[in-house]
């Protein structure tokens, strides 16, 4: 069961965002203010509301420690606040002066990302408050941002429907159309789907948009195969544009809020609907789970924030299915691995992997060394023409290691090609 335990009605206009720390709830609004509440009894703090922004406040987020709150606004600024006393720590102006739609701290608190209506995204040094890196998407305004749990990359979503992946140096790793009519929100589950100690990591990403859909993606990153964003499924339930989505802290539940005025809570393992909440009287614009308690906050254009409490039965229901399902990668059969290789345009390696009985568990433990030593995959990158010329001369050894090549099949290094293209785009303007 889910029970509505409190309703906050202090804002004078639409609620745009809400966020939890371990002890506080923050909300922001079109009324230009940010409000802070204690989780003990949901009373507003003495130094709340926080006032500085001259236009609507679109987003607010806590640093992982909860000591700092960031807010961003149509006025083109991102502001950092001391949550203990409400003191303003810094005002960071978007270089273009464009309205800032979204802000997000990195998991280690070293950086803060801010995305703006003109498509620019800035990484700020969260200690010095100085601009660290700046980039931009090709089309549309930025409406969503989420860091991967390990902080090695982050994802932005645009009004044109593109998900764009950036590394911590603001280099674009990947971009693709995810929602036809624009992305409104995205969020990473803090729990990896599968985490190989040898560098293979999978994360679950949720996105939602104006197309009325909530989509689940599996994000993988390896130093050998590079980055991949792979569509997994679409969650049903909403009949109007979906404006917000968020994972629970343990990754077992996903919540979404919509123009249809409903809030839907899903079991992330089965993707079944656990609860549908219909208390709000206007569009649901934001939703967030508390990190350490069974609380959910939802905000709306009806100017209210509802606080919901889950019972243990709901939590146990979501968690029990996790043990009934196969691990995403660890339980892959050899055939599953072959299918995955084909999807990566690596079908020429299927025979080698089958010959060595590589299943899901083995795949998670592969390293560059084991690829070279055990599977006899060279692992080095060469110019295609040079390597074809090498092989045409009936040479069957690696130019780098001089070891015998078990196969003359060449596999394109897409990650390296992408990096070269990025360099050329940067230096040929």
mmCIF file of N, CA and C in Angstrom, residues 114-171:
data_model
loop_
_atom_site.group_PDB
_atom_site.id
_atom_site.type_symbol
_atom_site.label_atom_id
_atom_site.label_comp_id
_atom_site.label_asym_id
_atom_site.label_seq_id
_atom_site.Cartn_x
_atom_site.Cartn_y
_atom_site.Cartn_z
ATOM 1 N N UNK A 114 24.850 21.983 -15.805
ATOM 2 C CA UNK A 114 23.664 22.822 -16.029
ATOM 3 C C UNK A 114 23.357 22.835 -17.518
ATOM 4 N N UNK A 115 22.087 22.629 -17.854
ATOM 5 C CA UNK A 115 21.672 22.605 -19.250
ATOM 6 C C UNK A 115 20.680 23.713 -19.531
ATOM 7 N N UNK A 116 20.800 24.327 -20.699
ATOM 8 C CA UNK A 116 20.027 25.537 -20.979
ATOM 9 C C UNK A 116 19.116 25.394 -22.198
ATOM 10 N N UNK A 117 18.256 26.384 -22.366
ATOM 11 C CA UNK A 117 17.257 26.373 -23.431
ATOM 12 C C UNK A 117 17.881 26.473 -24.814
ATOM 13 N N UNK A 118 19.100 27.024 -24.919
ATOM 14 C CA UNK A 118 19.750 27.137 -26.223
ATOM 15 C C UNK A 118 20.563 25.896 -26.573
ATOM 16 N N UNK A 119 20.466 24.847 -25.741
ATOM 17 C CA UNK A 119 21.183 23.601 -26.023
ATOM 18 C C UNK A 119 22.574 23.518 -25.437
ATOM 19 N N UNK A 120 23.018 24.556 -24.724
ATOM 20 C CA UNK A 120 24.351 24.507 -24.122
ATOM 21 C C UNK A 120 24.312 23.730 -22.810
ATOM 22 N N UNK A 121 25.374 23.009 -22.535
ATOM 23 C CA UNK A 121 25.524 22.296 -21.272
ATOM 24 C C UNK A 121 26.893 22.654 -20.701
ATOM 25 N N UNK A 122 26.919 22.994 -19.422
ATOM 26 C CA UNK A 122 28.145 23.449 -18.766
ATOM 27 C C UNK A 122 28.466 22.530 -17.593
ATOM 28 N N UNK A 123 29.732 22.166 -17.456
ATOM 29 C CA UNK A 123 30.217 21.496 -16.253
ATOM 30 C C UNK A 123 30.935 22.534 -15.409
ATOM 31 N N UNK A 124 30.441 22.724 -14.179
ATOM 32 C CA UNK A 124 31.048 23.671 -13.244
ATOM 33 C C UNK A 124 31.851 22.912 -12.199
ATOM 34 N N UNK A 125 32.969 23.498 -11.782
ATOM 35 C CA UNK A 125 33.706 22.971 -10.633
ATOM 36 C C UNK A 125 32.920 23.356 -9.380
ATOM 37 N N UNK A 126 32.416 22.349 -8.676
ATOM 38 C CA UNK A 126 31.520 22.615 -7.546
ATOM 39 C C UNK A 126 32.262 23.115 -6.311
ATOM 40 N N UNK A 127 33.607 23.091 -6.325
ATOM 41 C CA UNK A 127 34.379 23.628 -5.204
ATOM 42 C C UNK A 127 34.801 25.083 -5.444
ATOM 43 N N UNK A 128 35.282 25.339 -6.664
ATOM 44 C CA UNK A 128 35.748 26.700 -6.977
ATOM 45 C C UNK A 128 34.652 27.557 -7.604
ATOM 46 N N UNK A 129 33.546 26.914 -8.031
ATOM 47 C CA UNK A 129 32.417 27.581 -8.692
ATOM 48 C C UNK A 129 32.814 28.154 -10.051
ATOM 49 N N UNK A 130 33.889 27.640 -10.625
ATOM 50 C CA UNK A 130 34.360 28.112 -11.928
ATOM 51 C C UNK A 130 33.896 27.171 -13.034
ATOM 52 N N UNK A 131 33.752 27.726 -14.235
ATOM 53 C CA UNK A 131 33.392 26.924 -15.393
ATOM 54 C C UNK A 131 34.528 25.967 -15.724
ATOM 55 N N UNK A 132 34.193 24.697 -15.893
ATOM 56 C CA UNK A 132 35.203 23.674 -16.179
ATOM 57 C C UNK A 132 35.199 23.295 -17.654
ATOM 58 N N UNK A 133 34.047 22.956 -18.191
ATOM 59 C CA UNK A 133 33.908 22.576 -19.593
ATOM 60 C C UNK A 133 32.540 23.052 -20.095
ATOM 61 N N UNK A 134 32.441 23.236 -21.405
ATOM 62 C CA UNK A 134 31.177 23.668 -21.987
ATOM 63 C C UNK A 134 30.978 22.975 -23.325
ATOM 64 N N UNK A 135 29.737 22.585 -23.617
ATOM 65 C CA UNK A 135 29.416 21.958 -24.890
ATOM 66 C C UNK A 135 27.993 22.315 -25.280
ATOM 67 N N UNK A 136 27.518 21.723 -26.360
ATOM 68 C CA UNK A 136 26.138 21.983 -26.769
ATOM 69 C C UNK A 136 25.631 20.849 -27.639
ATOM 70 N N UNK A 137 24.323 20.654 -27.613
ATOM 71 C CA UNK A 137 23.697 19.672 -28.491
ATOM 72 C C UNK A 137 23.387 20.343 -29.826
ATOM 73 N N UNK A 138 23.171 19.539 -30.853
ATOM 74 C CA UNK A 138 22.989 20.093 -32.197
ATOM 75 C C UNK A 138 21.672 20.840 -32.335
ATOM 76 N N UNK A 139 20.620 20.260 -31.756
ATOM 77 C CA UNK A 139 19.296 20.854 -31.921
ATOM 78 C C UNK A 139 18.522 20.828 -30.609
ATOM 79 N N UNK A 140 17.662 21.826 -30.440
ATOM 80 C CA UNK A 140 16.740 21.823 -29.315
ATOM 81 C C UNK A 140 17.317 22.366 -28.028
ATOM 82 N N UNK A 141 16.448 22.491 -27.037
ATOM 83 C CA UNK A 141 16.860 22.935 -25.707
ATOM 84 C C UNK A 141 17.039 21.729 -24.805
ATOM 85 N N UNK A 142 17.844 21.894 -23.749
ATOM 86 C CA UNK A 142 18.081 20.790 -22.813
ATOM 87 C C UNK A 142 17.018 20.809 -21.722
ATOM 88 N N UNK A 143 16.448 19.637 -21.468
ATOM 89 C CA UNK A 143 15.387 19.538 -20.474
ATOM 90 C C UNK A 143 15.673 18.506 -19.406
ATOM 91 N N UNK A 144 16.704 17.680 -19.607
ATOM 92 C CA UNK A 144 16.981 16.582 -18.682
ATOM 93 C C UNK A 144 18.473 16.330 -18.571
ATOM 94 N N UNK A 145 18.882 15.825 -17.401
ATOM 95 C CA UNK A 145 20.289 15.514 -17.175
ATOM 96 C C UNK A 145 20.406 14.490 -16.057
ATOM 97 N N UNK A 146 21.291 13.515 -16.220
ATOM 98 C CA UNK A 146 21.517 12.510 -15.180
ATOM 99 C C UNK A 146 22.936 11.971 -15.290
ATOM 100 N N UNK A 147 23.617 11.871 -14.143
ATOM 101 C CA UNK A 147 24.955 11.282 -14.094
ATOM 102 C C UNK A 147 24.852 9.779 -13.885
ATOM 103 N N UNK A 148 25.771 9.033 -14.488
ATOM 104 C CA UNK A 148 25.856 7.603 -14.213
ATOM 105 C C UNK A 148 26.267 7.411 -12.756
ATOM 106 N N UNK A 149 25.898 6.297 -12.142
ATOM 107 C CA UNK A 149 26.227 6.091 -10.725
ATOM 108 C C UNK A 149 27.715 6.167 -10.408
ATOM 109 N N UNK A 150 28.565 5.778 -11.356
ATOM 110 C CA UNK A 150 30.004 5.844 -11.092
ATOM 111 C C UNK A 150 30.619 7.178 -11.495
ATOM 112 N N UNK A 151 29.810 8.076 -12.066
ATOM 113 C CA UNK A 151 30.277 9.419 -12.397
ATOM 114 C C UNK A 151 31.162 9.524 -13.616
ATOM 115 N N UNK A 152 31.349 8.448 -14.355
ATOM 116 C CA UNK A 152 32.267 8.483 -15.498
ATOM 117 C C UNK A 152 31.644 9.132 -16.732
ATOM 118 N N UNK A 153 30.322 9.262 -16.767
ATOM 119 C CA UNK A 153 29.659 9.939 -17.866
ATOM 120 C C UNK A 153 28.296 10.448 -17.399
ATOM 121 N N UNK A 154 27.690 11.317 -18.198
ATOM 122 C CA UNK A 154 26.343 11.772 -17.889
ATOM 123 C C UNK A 154 25.541 11.888 -19.174
ATOM 124 N N UNK A 155 24.226 11.897 -19.021
ATOM 125 C CA UNK A 155 23.313 11.905 -20.160
ATOM 126 C C UNK A 155 22.456 13.166 -20.107
ATOM 127 N N UNK A 156 22.254 13.785 -21.259
ATOM 128 C CA UNK A 156 21.317 14.903 -21.352
ATOM 129 C C UNK A 156 20.195 14.538 -22.333
ATOM 130 N N UNK A 157 19.027 15.122 -22.107
ATOM 131 C CA UNK A 157 17.890 14.914 -22.995
ATOM 132 C C UNK A 157 17.403 16.241 -23.527
ATOM 133 N N UNK A 158 17.028 16.280 -24.809
ATOM 134 C CA UNK A 158 16.676 17.548 -25.438
ATOM 135 C C UNK A 158 15.219 17.575 -25.888
ATOM 136 N N UNK A 159 14.756 18.773 -26.208
ATOM 137 C CA UNK A 159 13.387 18.964 -26.679
ATOM 138 C C UNK A 159 13.173 18.372 -28.064
ATOM 139 N N UNK A 160 14.259 18.031 -28.751
ATOM 140 C CA UNK A 160 14.156 17.368 -30.049
ATOM 141 C C UNK A 160 14.078 15.845 -29.905
ATOM 142 N N UNK A 161 14.194 15.353 -28.674
ATOM 143 C CA UNK A 161 14.067 13.930 -28.436
ATOM 144 C C UNK A 161 15.356 13.154 -28.395
ATOM 145 N N UNK A 162 16.508 13.848 -28.423
ATOM 146 C CA UNK A 162 17.796 13.149 -28.432
ATOM 147 C C UNK A 162 18.328 12.911 -27.027
ATOM 148 N N UNK A 163 18.838 11.707 -26.794
ATOM 149 C CA UNK A 163 19.655 11.414 -25.620
ATOM 150 C C UNK A 163 21.110 11.539 -26.041
ATOM 151 N N UNK A 164 21.874 12.371 -25.333
ATOM 152 C CA UNK A 164 23.285 12.570 -25.652
ATOM 153 C C UNK A 164 24.114 12.195 -24.435
ATOM 154 N N UNK A 165 25.167 11.436 -24.693
ATOM 155 C CA UNK A 165 26.029 10.944 -23.615
ATOM 156 C C UNK A 165 27.370 11.667 -23.677
ATOM 157 N N UNK A 166 27.802 12.179 -22.517
ATOM 158 C CA UNK A 166 29.052 12.944 -22.423
ATOM 159 C C UNK A 166 29.967 12.275 -21.403
ATOM 160 N N UNK A 167 31.275 12.326 -21.644
ATOM 161 C CA UNK A 167 32.199 11.861 -20.612
ATOM 162 C C UNK A 167 32.545 13.026 -19.695
ATOM 163 N N UNK A 168 33.404 12.778 -18.711
ATOM 164 C CA UNK A 168 33.692 13.828 -17.722
ATOM 165 C C UNK A 168 34.582 14.939 -18.265
ATOM 166 N N UNK A 169 34.998 14.831 -19.519
ATOM 167 C CA UNK A 169 35.748 15.901 -20.180
ATOM 168 C C UNK A 169 34.867 16.632 -21.192
ATOM 169 N N UNK A 170 33.536 16.368 -21.140
ATOM 170 C CA UNK A 170 32.561 16.985 -22.021
ATOM 171 C C UNK A 170 32.742 16.576 -23.481
ATOM 172 N N UNK A 171 33.253 15.367 -23.689
ATOM 173 C CA UNK A 171 33.331 14.840 -25.046
ATOM 174 C C UNK A 171 32.072 14.023 -25.310
#
